[in-house]
């Protein structure tokens, strides 16, 4: 049995189960907003600095 195939099938089963859970439960608006804020902050951290930021540092 290939490990890649086994891992992929387990991962797919977990993803399908999580999709079912999300589809059947009530949405938590406050949690979703916190999660969106977190992702936005992490994108800002990972983003490469712009030219404007470099010019502000040199002034």
XYZ file of C-alpha atoms in Angstrom:
59
model
C 0.000 0.000 0.000
C 1.411 3.377 -0.958
C 1.744 5.887 1.871
C 0.813 8.793 -0.384
C -2.396 7.090 -1.404
C -3.267 6.215 2.179
C -2.572 9.728 3.437
C -4.533 11.269 0.592
C -7.551 9.052 1.244
C -7.498 9.813 4.994
C -7.164 13.525 4.315
C -10.044 13.443 1.840
C -12.256 11.613 4.369
C -11.471 14.202 7.062
C -12.225 17.069 4.680
C -15.563 15.545 3.664
C -16.527 15.047 7.318
C -15.659 18.674 8.154
C -17.711 19.881 5.172
C -20.725 17.961 6.509
C -20.269 19.487 9.981
C -20.039 23.020 8.610
C -23.048 22.554 6.344
C -25.312 21.337 9.168
C -24.457 23.702 12.037
C -25.651 27.270 12.554
C -23.172 29.917 11.442
C -21.370 31.821 14.197
C -21.072 35.340 12.819
C -18.779 36.660 15.573
C -16.360 33.742 15.160
C -16.353 34.145 11.381
C -15.527 37.851 11.721
C -12.674 37.077 14.129
C -11.355 34.456 11.714
C -11.516 36.887 8.778
C -9.682 39.519 10.831
C -7.014 36.973 11.758
C -6.467 35.978 8.117
C -6.293 39.647 7.083
C -3.664 40.318 9.752
C -1.625 37.267 8.739
C -1.760 38.383 5.085
C -0.450 41.810 6.138
C 2.396 40.175 8.062
C 3.333 37.923 5.138
C 3.033 40.696 2.538
C 6.275 42.018 1.104
C 7.034 45.633 1.974
C 6.006 48.237 -0.595
C 8.163 51.062 -1.958
C 6.219 53.570 0.143
C 7.255 51.850 3.348
C 10.903 51.941 2.318
C 10.764 55.663 1.555
C 9.147 56.392 4.908
C 11.993 54.610 6.712
C 14.677 56.638 4.946
C 13.127 60.056 5.637
